[in-house]
XYZ file of C-alpha atoms in Angstrom:
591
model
C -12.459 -14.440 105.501
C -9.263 -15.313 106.508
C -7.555 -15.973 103.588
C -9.059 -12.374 102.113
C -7.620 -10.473 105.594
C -4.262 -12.458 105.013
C -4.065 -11.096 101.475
C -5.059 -7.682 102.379
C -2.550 -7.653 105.118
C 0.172 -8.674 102.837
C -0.104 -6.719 99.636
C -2.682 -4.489 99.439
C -2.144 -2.400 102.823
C 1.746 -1.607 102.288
C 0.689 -0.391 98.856
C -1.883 2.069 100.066
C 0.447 3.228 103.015
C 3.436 3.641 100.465
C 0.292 5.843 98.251
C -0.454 7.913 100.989
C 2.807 8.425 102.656
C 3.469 10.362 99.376
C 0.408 12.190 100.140
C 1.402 13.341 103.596
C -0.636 10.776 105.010
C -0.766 8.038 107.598
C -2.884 4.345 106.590
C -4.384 2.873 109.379
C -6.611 0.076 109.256
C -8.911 -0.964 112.475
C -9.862 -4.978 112.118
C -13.060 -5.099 113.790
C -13.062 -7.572 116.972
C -8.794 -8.119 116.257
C -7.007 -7.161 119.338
C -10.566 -7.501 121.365
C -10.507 -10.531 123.817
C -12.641 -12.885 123.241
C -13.881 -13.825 126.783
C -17.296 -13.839 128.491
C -16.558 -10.517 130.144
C -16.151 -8.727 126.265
C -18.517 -10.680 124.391
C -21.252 -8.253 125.040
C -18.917 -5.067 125.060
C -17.590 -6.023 121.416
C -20.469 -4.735 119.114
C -20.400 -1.231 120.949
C -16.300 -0.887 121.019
C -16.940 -1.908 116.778
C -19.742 0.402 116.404
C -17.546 3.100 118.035
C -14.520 2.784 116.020
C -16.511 2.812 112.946
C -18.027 6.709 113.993
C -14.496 7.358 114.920
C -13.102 6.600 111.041
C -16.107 7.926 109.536
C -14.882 11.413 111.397
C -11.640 11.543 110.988
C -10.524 9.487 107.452
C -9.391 11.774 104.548
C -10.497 8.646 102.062
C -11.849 5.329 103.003
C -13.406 4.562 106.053
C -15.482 1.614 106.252
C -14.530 -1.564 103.972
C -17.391 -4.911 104.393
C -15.661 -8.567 103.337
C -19.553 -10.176 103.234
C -19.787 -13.667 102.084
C -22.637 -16.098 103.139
C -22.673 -15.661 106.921
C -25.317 -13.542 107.964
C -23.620 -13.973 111.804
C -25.356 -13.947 115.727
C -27.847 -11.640 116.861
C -26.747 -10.940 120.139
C -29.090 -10.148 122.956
C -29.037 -6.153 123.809
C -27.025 -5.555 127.231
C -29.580 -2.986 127.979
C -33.475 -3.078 128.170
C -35.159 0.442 128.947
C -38.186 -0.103 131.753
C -40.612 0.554 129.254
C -39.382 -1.449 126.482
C -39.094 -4.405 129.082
C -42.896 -4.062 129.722
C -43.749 -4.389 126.566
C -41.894 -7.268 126.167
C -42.582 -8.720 129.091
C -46.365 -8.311 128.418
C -45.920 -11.013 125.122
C -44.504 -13.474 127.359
C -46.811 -13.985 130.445
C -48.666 -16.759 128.371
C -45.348 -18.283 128.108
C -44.495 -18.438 132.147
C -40.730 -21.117 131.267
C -39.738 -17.983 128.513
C -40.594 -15.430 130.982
C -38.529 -16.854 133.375
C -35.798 -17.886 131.265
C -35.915 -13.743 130.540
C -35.987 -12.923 134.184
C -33.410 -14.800 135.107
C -30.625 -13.462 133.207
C -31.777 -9.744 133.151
C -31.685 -7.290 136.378
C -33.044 -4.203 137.289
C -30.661 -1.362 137.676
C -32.147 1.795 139.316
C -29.212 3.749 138.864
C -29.684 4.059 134.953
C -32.276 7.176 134.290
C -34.665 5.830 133.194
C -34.688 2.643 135.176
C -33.295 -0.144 132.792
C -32.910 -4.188 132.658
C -29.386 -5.430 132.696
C -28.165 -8.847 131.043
C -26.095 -10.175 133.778
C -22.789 -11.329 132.072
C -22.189 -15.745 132.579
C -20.557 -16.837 135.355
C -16.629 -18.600 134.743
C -18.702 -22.104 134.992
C -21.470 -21.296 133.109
C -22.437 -22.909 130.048
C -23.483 -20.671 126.714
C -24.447 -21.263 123.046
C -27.949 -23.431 123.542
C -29.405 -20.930 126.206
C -27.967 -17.823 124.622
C -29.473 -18.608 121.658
C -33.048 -19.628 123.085
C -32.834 -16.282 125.218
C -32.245 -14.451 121.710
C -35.566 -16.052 119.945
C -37.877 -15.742 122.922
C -36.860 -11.448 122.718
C -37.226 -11.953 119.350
C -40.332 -13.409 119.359
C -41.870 -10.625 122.020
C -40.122 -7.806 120.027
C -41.889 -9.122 116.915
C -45.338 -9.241 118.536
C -44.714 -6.187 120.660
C -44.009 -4.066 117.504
C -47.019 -5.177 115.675
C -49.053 -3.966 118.450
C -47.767 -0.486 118.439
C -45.738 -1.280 121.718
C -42.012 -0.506 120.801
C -40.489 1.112 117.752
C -39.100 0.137 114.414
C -35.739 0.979 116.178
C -36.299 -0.803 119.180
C -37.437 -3.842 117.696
C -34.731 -3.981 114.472
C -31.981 -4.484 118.172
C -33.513 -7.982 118.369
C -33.611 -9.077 114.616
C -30.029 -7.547 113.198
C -26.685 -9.102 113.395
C -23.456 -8.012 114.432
C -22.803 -7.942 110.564
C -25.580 -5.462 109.957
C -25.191 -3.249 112.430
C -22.030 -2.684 111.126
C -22.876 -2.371 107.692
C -25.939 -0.288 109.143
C -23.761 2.088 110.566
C -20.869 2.564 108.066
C -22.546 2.319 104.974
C -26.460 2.325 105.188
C -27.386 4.975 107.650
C -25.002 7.884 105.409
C -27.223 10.557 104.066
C -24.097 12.175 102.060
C -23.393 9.790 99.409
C -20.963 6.477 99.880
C -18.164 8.717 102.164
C -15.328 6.169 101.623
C -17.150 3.007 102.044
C -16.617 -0.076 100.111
C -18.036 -3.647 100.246
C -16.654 -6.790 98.731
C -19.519 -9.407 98.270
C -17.799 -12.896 97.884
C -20.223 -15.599 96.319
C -20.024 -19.556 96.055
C -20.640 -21.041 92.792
C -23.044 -23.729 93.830
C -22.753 -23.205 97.461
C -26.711 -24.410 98.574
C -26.344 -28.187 96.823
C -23.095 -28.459 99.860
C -24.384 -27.124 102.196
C -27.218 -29.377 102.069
C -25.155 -32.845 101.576
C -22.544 -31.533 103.929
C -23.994 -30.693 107.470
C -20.288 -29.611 109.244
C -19.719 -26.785 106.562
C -19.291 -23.939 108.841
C -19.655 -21.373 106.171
C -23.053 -20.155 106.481
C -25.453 -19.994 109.460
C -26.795 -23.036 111.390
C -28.902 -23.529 113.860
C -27.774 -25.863 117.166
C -29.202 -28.815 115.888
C -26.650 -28.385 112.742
C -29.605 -27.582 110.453
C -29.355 -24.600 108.341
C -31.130 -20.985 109.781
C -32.837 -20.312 106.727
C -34.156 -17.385 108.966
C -30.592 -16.317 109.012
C -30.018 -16.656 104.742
C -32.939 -14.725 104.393
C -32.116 -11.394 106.465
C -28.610 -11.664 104.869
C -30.193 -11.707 101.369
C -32.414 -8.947 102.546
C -29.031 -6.733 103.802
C -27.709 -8.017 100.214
C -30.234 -6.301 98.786
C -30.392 -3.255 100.444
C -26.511 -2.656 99.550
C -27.274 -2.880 95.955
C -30.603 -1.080 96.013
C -29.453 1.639 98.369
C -25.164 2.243 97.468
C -24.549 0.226 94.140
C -21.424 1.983 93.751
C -19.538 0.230 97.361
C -20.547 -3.254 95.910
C -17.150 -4.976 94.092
C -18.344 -8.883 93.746
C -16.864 -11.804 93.073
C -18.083 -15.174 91.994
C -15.713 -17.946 93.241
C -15.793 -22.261 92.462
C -16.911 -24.407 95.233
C -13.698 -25.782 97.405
C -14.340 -27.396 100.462
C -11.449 -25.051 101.962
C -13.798 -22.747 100.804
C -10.861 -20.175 99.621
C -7.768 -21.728 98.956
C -4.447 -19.991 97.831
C -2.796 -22.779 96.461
C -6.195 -22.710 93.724
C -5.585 -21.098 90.028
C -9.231 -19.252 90.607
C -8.810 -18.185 94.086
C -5.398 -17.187 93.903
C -6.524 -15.011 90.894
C -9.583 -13.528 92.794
C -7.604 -12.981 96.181
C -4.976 -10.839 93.840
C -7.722 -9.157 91.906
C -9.717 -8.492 95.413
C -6.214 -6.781 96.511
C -5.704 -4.788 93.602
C -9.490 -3.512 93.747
C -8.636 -2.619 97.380
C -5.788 -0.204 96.455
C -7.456 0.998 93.676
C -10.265 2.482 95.224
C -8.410 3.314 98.612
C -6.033 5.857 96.647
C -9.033 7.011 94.367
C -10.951 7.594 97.541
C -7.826 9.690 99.047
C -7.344 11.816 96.273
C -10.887 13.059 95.919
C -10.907 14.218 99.429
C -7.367 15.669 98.891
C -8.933 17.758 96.232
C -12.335 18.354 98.056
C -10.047 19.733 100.783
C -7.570 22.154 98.016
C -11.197 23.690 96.825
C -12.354 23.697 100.448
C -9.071 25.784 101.057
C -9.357 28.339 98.931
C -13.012 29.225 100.049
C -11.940 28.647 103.605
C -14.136 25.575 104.859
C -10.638 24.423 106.768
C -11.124 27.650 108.998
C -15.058 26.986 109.843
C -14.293 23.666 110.240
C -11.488 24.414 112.662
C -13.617 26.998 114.474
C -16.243 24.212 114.918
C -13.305 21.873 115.813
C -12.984 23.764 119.339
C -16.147 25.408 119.920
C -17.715 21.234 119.796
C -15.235 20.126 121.803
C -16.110 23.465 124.104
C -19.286 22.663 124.445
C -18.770 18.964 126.228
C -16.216 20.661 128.455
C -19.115 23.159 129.448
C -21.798 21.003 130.019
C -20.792 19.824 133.549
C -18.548 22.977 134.520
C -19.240 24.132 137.789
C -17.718 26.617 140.624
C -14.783 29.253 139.770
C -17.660 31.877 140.672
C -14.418 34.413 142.084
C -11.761 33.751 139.761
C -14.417 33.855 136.838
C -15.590 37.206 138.194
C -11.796 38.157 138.778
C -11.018 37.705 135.532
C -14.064 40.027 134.215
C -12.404 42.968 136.275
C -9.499 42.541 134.885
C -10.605 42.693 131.351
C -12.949 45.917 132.559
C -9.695 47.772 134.055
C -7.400 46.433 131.699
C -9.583 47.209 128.242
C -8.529 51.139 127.765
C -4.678 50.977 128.092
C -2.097 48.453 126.838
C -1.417 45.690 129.185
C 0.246 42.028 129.524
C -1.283 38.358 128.477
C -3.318 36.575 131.329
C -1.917 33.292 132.171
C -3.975 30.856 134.090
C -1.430 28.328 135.360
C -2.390 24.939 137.063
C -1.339 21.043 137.967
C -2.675 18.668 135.271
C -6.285 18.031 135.892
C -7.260 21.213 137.844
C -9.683 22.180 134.892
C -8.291 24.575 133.271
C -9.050 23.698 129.822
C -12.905 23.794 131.496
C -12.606 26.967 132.685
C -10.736 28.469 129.297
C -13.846 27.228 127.688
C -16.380 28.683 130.389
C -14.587 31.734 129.934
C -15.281 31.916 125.947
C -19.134 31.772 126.806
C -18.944 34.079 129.528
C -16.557 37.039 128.265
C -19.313 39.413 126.884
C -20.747 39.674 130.062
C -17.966 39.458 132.104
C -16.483 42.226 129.789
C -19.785 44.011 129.475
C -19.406 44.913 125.962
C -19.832 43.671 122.672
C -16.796 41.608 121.810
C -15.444 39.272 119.513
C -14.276 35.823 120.922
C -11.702 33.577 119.649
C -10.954 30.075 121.541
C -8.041 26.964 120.831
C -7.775 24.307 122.489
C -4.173 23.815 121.809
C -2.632 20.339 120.270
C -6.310 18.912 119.738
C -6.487 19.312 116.144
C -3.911 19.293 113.602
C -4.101 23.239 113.002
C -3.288 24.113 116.352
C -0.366 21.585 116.909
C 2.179 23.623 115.868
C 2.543 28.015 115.955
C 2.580 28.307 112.107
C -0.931 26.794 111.547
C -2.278 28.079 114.766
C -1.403 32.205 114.051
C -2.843 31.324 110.412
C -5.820 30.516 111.572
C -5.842 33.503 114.113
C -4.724 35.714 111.463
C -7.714 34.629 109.061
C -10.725 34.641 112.104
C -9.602 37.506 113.260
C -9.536 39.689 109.688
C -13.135 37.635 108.592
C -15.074 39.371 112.247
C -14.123 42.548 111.691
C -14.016 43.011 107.766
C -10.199 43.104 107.298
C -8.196 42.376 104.519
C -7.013 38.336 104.675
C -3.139 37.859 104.736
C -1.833 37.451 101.563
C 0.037 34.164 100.097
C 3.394 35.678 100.417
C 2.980 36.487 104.078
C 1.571 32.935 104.758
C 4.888 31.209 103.238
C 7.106 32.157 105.310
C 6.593 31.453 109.708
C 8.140 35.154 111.025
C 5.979 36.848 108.154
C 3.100 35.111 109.561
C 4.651 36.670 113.447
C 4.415 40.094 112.017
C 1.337 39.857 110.468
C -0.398 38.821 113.237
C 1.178 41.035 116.070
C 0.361 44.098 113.426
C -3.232 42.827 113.165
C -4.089 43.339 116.942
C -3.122 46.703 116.798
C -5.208 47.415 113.456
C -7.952 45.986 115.622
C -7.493 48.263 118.519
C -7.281 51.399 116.391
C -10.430 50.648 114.761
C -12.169 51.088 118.495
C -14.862 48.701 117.564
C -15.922 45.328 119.248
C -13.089 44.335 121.685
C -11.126 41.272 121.041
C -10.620 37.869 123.478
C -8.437 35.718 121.957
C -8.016 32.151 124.735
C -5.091 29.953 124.428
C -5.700 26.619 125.906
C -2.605 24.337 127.059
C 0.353 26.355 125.132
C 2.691 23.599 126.540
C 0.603 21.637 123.174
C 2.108 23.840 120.846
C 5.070 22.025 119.116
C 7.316 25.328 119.714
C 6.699 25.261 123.565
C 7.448 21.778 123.886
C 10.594 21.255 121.775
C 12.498 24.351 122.176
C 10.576 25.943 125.590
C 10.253 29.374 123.608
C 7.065 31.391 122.894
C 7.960 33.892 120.192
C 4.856 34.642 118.454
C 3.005 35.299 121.805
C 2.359 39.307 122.264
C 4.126 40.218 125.410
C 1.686 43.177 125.896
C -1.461 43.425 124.143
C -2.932 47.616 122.998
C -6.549 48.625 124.191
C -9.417 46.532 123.377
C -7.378 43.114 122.673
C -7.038 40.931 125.331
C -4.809 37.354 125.153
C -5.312 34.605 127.768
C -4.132 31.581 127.965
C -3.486 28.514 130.727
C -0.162 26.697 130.959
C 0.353 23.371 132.891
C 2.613 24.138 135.942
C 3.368 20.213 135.915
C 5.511 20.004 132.916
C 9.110 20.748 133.258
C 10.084 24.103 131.939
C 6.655 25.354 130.663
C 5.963 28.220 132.673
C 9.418 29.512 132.478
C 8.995 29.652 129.143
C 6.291 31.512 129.335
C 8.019 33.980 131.578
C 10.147 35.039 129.404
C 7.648 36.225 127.331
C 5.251 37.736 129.766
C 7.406 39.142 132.438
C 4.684 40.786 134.641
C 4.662 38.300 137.494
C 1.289 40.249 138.750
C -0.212 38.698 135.490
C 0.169 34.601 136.532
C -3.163 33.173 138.121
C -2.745 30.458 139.804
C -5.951 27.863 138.869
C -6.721 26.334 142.634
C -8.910 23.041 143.452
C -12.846 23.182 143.854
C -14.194 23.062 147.209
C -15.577 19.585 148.436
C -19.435 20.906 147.678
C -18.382 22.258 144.150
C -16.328 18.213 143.919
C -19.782 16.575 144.510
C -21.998 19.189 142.456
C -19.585 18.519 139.378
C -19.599 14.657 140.148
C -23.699 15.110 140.278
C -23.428 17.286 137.116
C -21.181 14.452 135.482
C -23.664 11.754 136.533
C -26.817 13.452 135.353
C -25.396 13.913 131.800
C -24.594 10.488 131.445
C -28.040 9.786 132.735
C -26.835 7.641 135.398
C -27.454 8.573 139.371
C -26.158 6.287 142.727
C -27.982 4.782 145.471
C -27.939 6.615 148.917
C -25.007 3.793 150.487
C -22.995 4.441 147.287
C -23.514 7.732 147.190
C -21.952 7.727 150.902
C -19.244 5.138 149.758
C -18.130 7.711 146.976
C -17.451 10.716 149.797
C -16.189 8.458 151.895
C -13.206 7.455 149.742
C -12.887 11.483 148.852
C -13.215 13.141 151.809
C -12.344 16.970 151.152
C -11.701 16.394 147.214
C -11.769 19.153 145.021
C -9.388 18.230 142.450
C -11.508 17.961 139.020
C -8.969 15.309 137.305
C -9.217 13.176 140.919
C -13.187 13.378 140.622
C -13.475 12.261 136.985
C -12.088 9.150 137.785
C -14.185 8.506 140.881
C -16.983 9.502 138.512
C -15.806 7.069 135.415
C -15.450 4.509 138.571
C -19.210 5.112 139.888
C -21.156 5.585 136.819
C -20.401 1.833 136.032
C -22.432 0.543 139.269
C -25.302 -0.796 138.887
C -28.055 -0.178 142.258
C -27.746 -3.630 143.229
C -23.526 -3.100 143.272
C -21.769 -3.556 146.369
C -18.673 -1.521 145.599
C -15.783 -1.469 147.291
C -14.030 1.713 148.875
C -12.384 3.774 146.047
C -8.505 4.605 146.122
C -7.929 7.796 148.296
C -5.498 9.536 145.648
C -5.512 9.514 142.040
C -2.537 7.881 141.503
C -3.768 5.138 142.867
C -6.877 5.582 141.316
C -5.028 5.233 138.116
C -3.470 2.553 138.920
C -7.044 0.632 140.134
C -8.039 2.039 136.049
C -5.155 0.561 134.598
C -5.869 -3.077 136.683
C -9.395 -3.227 135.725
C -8.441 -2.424 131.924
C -5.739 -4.892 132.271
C -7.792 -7.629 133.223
C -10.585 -6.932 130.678
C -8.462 -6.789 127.708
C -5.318 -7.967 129.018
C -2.316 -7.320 130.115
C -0.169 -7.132 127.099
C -2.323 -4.745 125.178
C -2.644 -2.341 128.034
C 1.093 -2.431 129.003
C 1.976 -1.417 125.259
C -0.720 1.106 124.656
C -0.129 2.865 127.415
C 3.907 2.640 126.617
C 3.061 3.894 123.082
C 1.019 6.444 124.052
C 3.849 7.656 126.680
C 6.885 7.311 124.214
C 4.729 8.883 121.571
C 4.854 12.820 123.243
């Protein structure tokens, strides 16, 4: 398909970015397996990395998100990294009759006791050691005892579609064939070969469809992807856009009248249905605005993102119960904003959220809870979107009017309204209100001009603001001073103790479903003696959930700077040292 990506690349993207520029909107386009090296080390990571970019489109793509060139490769099968104990008894049980495919299994699989449930590993080739023949052998012995191990009842129709499905499919699987809400941006271009299966046949170095080693055509192969054909049309007939080209044996050639007319035509299909694909979102989102699915899906924006931050939160028993006196004392009379302050990776952001599931009982009263976690969603970027969002929670909970359109146009209208709306809430002397502010350094306000005007400097009975600054960045807390002046209200968020370091690092390893042998385990504390910093201890966790029980690690960096700087090696040598150095420089230069 390189002749389609070329064309793509040089017409048909600039068009669509030009289309949604106008739009307010940024065109991005992810080429599955470009800018992935293709080594030994990868080769097994790659379908995962493409199966997780093509969730992350499908989430966040106001248009299209998933765009198939399929043409007569139906592409490897490649053998699953991971093999659960059970699964592997089943399989293994098909092979003892077949002791030299048994122990052409064994030998490239081992047992890792640190995954939960005890799994098989497929131990990555060695610099020197040869693949294609033996991959491919190892591939149709699984096969073969998936296929007999689901037709005894063994293993499921999930389990055993991991053996028979391409890279291809799974793709396809994911992006287009596993939706249950209609096509959702997804398109597929289906490229034919007039004539195609008379060359093939005379021709046995045509490296357009799938062979076998031998050079003999895997008519196993040109079945399935006739079967996945099928399914596309049978399934999503809208996605399919095909084209019927004349054999060439450059297969598709620029310089040819036809092909040069089908490579424009497949460019100008491209933009045609990209920018028809934008604008019905854009105008599923203007209806969704007006009966306010932007706010529910902002509140479960944070309250998702909330929930992971939970799940492995441990500790902070005082300063939790600290706080809840405070809001006790504090709920009757007018007082100042709460500011939890902290280093970068103390955990305040998992304590903010901890906080949001714990303030009726800390408060011991009904309340009404409102939580953002600042700069990680378009809304609550900047002040303007984040008070209008406030301002429209806030009046839905307790049966208040909703700000009018002239109030919303202007920013310092939006201020007022929201300032004037905690007091309305106060003098109603119902449900008390918790409004948390995570990371206000986020908000574009704080960060470009170091001011805080639309925060409250004192909030009236029942209404309680708190919110956590980073003490690291330059500036932030003094601007937050000069907005809350009570020095009495600035909590300072301190470090776990060493036994809440390794419960969080145990609570981080359970959820991942991943545990450490009792010499690792000892190697961990070793390298951490006295640790308590949360940031520090999720990358000695990231580090120590990727050894396997028969790892002999070596002795993790003592700080995490140099922690970081061990991540940043081991991500350099994996993908390489130019794409590391200039994502990480982008992502720098970028705030």
């Amino acid at each position: 398909m390189d002749a389609e990506r070329e064309a793509l690349q040089t017409t048909a993207y600039p068009e669509v970015q030009t289309f949604c520029q106008k739009h307010g909107l940024m065109f991005e386009v992810v080429d599955l397996r470009w800018g992935i090296q293709h080594t030994q080390a990868t080769d097994h990571m790659t379908t995962e990395l493409c199966l997780e970019e093509l969730d992350r489109c499908r989430k966040t793509s106001l248009g299209p998100a998933f765009v198939a060139l399929l043409g007569d490769q139906y592409g490897p099968c490649l053998v699953p990294t991971l093999i659960e104990e059970e699964e592997w008894e089943a399989l293994k049980a098909q092979l003892t009759a077949r002791p030299g495919d048994l122990e052409l299994v064994a030998q490239h699989f081992r047992r890792d006791e640190n995954a939960v449930p005890p799994s098989y590993v497929l131990q990555a080739p060695g610099p020197g050691d040869a693949r294609g023949p033996e991959e491919a052998t190892l591939t149709s012995v699984l096969r073969c005892g998936a296929q007999e191990a689901r037709r005894l009842g063994l293993i499921t129709q999930e389990q055993w579609h991991r053996y028979q499905r391409s890279v291809i499919e799974w793709e396809i699987e994911r992006g287009l064939l596993s939706l249950t809400d209609g096509e959702q941006g997804a398109t597929v271009f289906l490229r034919e070969i007039q004539d195609l299966n008379r060359h093939i046949l005379e021709d046995c170095a045509l490296k357009m469809v799938d062979r076998l080693a031998d050079g003999c055509l895997d008519t196993d192969a040109q079945h399935l992807l006739s079967s996945l054909k099928g399914r596309i049309a049978d399934r999503q007939p809208g996605v399919l856009r095909a084209h019927r080209l004349p054999w060439s044996r450059d297969l598709v050639n620029p310089k040819n009248k036809a092909h040069a007319r089908y490579l424009q035509e497949l460019g100008e299909q491209f933009v045609a249905r990209a920018n028809h694909q934008v604008l019905e979102r854009l105008r599923e989102l203007e209806v969704g605005r007006q009966d306010l699915a932007w706010l529910y899906q902002e509140i479960r924006h944070h309250l998702g993102l909330s929930a992971e931050a939970t799940g492995t939160f441990c500790g902070r028993q005082e300063l939790l119960a600290r706080v809840g006196r405070r809001l006790r004392q504090s709920d009757s009379h007018p007082h100042t904003p709460l500011v939890l302050f902290g280093p970068p990776g103390i955990g305040k952001t998992a304590l903010m959220c901890e906080l949001a599931e714990q303030v009726p009982g800390l408060l011991g009263c009904k309340t009404v809870t409102v939580l953002r976690l600042l700069g990680t969603s378009q809304m609550s970027r900047g002040a303007h979107g984040l008070l209008r969002s406030l301002c429209f929670q806030v009046c839905l909970a307790y049966g208040l009017p909703l700000p009018p359109a002239q109030v919303l146009e202007a920013h310092a209208r939006v201020v007022q309204f929201f300032h004037t709306l905690l007091h309305t809430v106060s003098r109603r002397n119902f449900e008390s209100l918790v409004i948390l502010l995570d990371s206000v350094e986020d908000v574009d306000s704080t960060r470009r001009r170091r001011r805080l005007p639309w925060l409250p400097p004192r909030c009236p009975p029942r209404v309680h603001l708190i919110v956590s600054a980073c003490s690291g960045k330059p500036g932030v807390l003094d601007a937050v001073q000069r907005t809350v002046t009570d020095r009495e209200s600035f909590w300072e968020v301190e470090p776990l103790s060493s036994i809440q370091g390794q419960e969080m690092v145990r609570l981080l390893l359970v959820a991942s479903r991943r545990t450490l042998s009792p010499g690792q385990r000892d190697l961990l504390w070793a390298s951490l003696p006295e640790c308590g910093h949360p940031g520090q201890l999720r990358l000695a966790f990231e580090e120590a959930r990727k050894w396997a029980s028969f790892t002999v690690p070596a002795p993790l960096a003592s700080t995490a700077e140099d922690m970081l700087h061990e991540l940043c090696a081991r991500l350099e040598q994996t993908h390489g040292q130019l794409l590391v150095a200039r994502a990480l420089g982008y992502l720098v230069s970028s705030r």
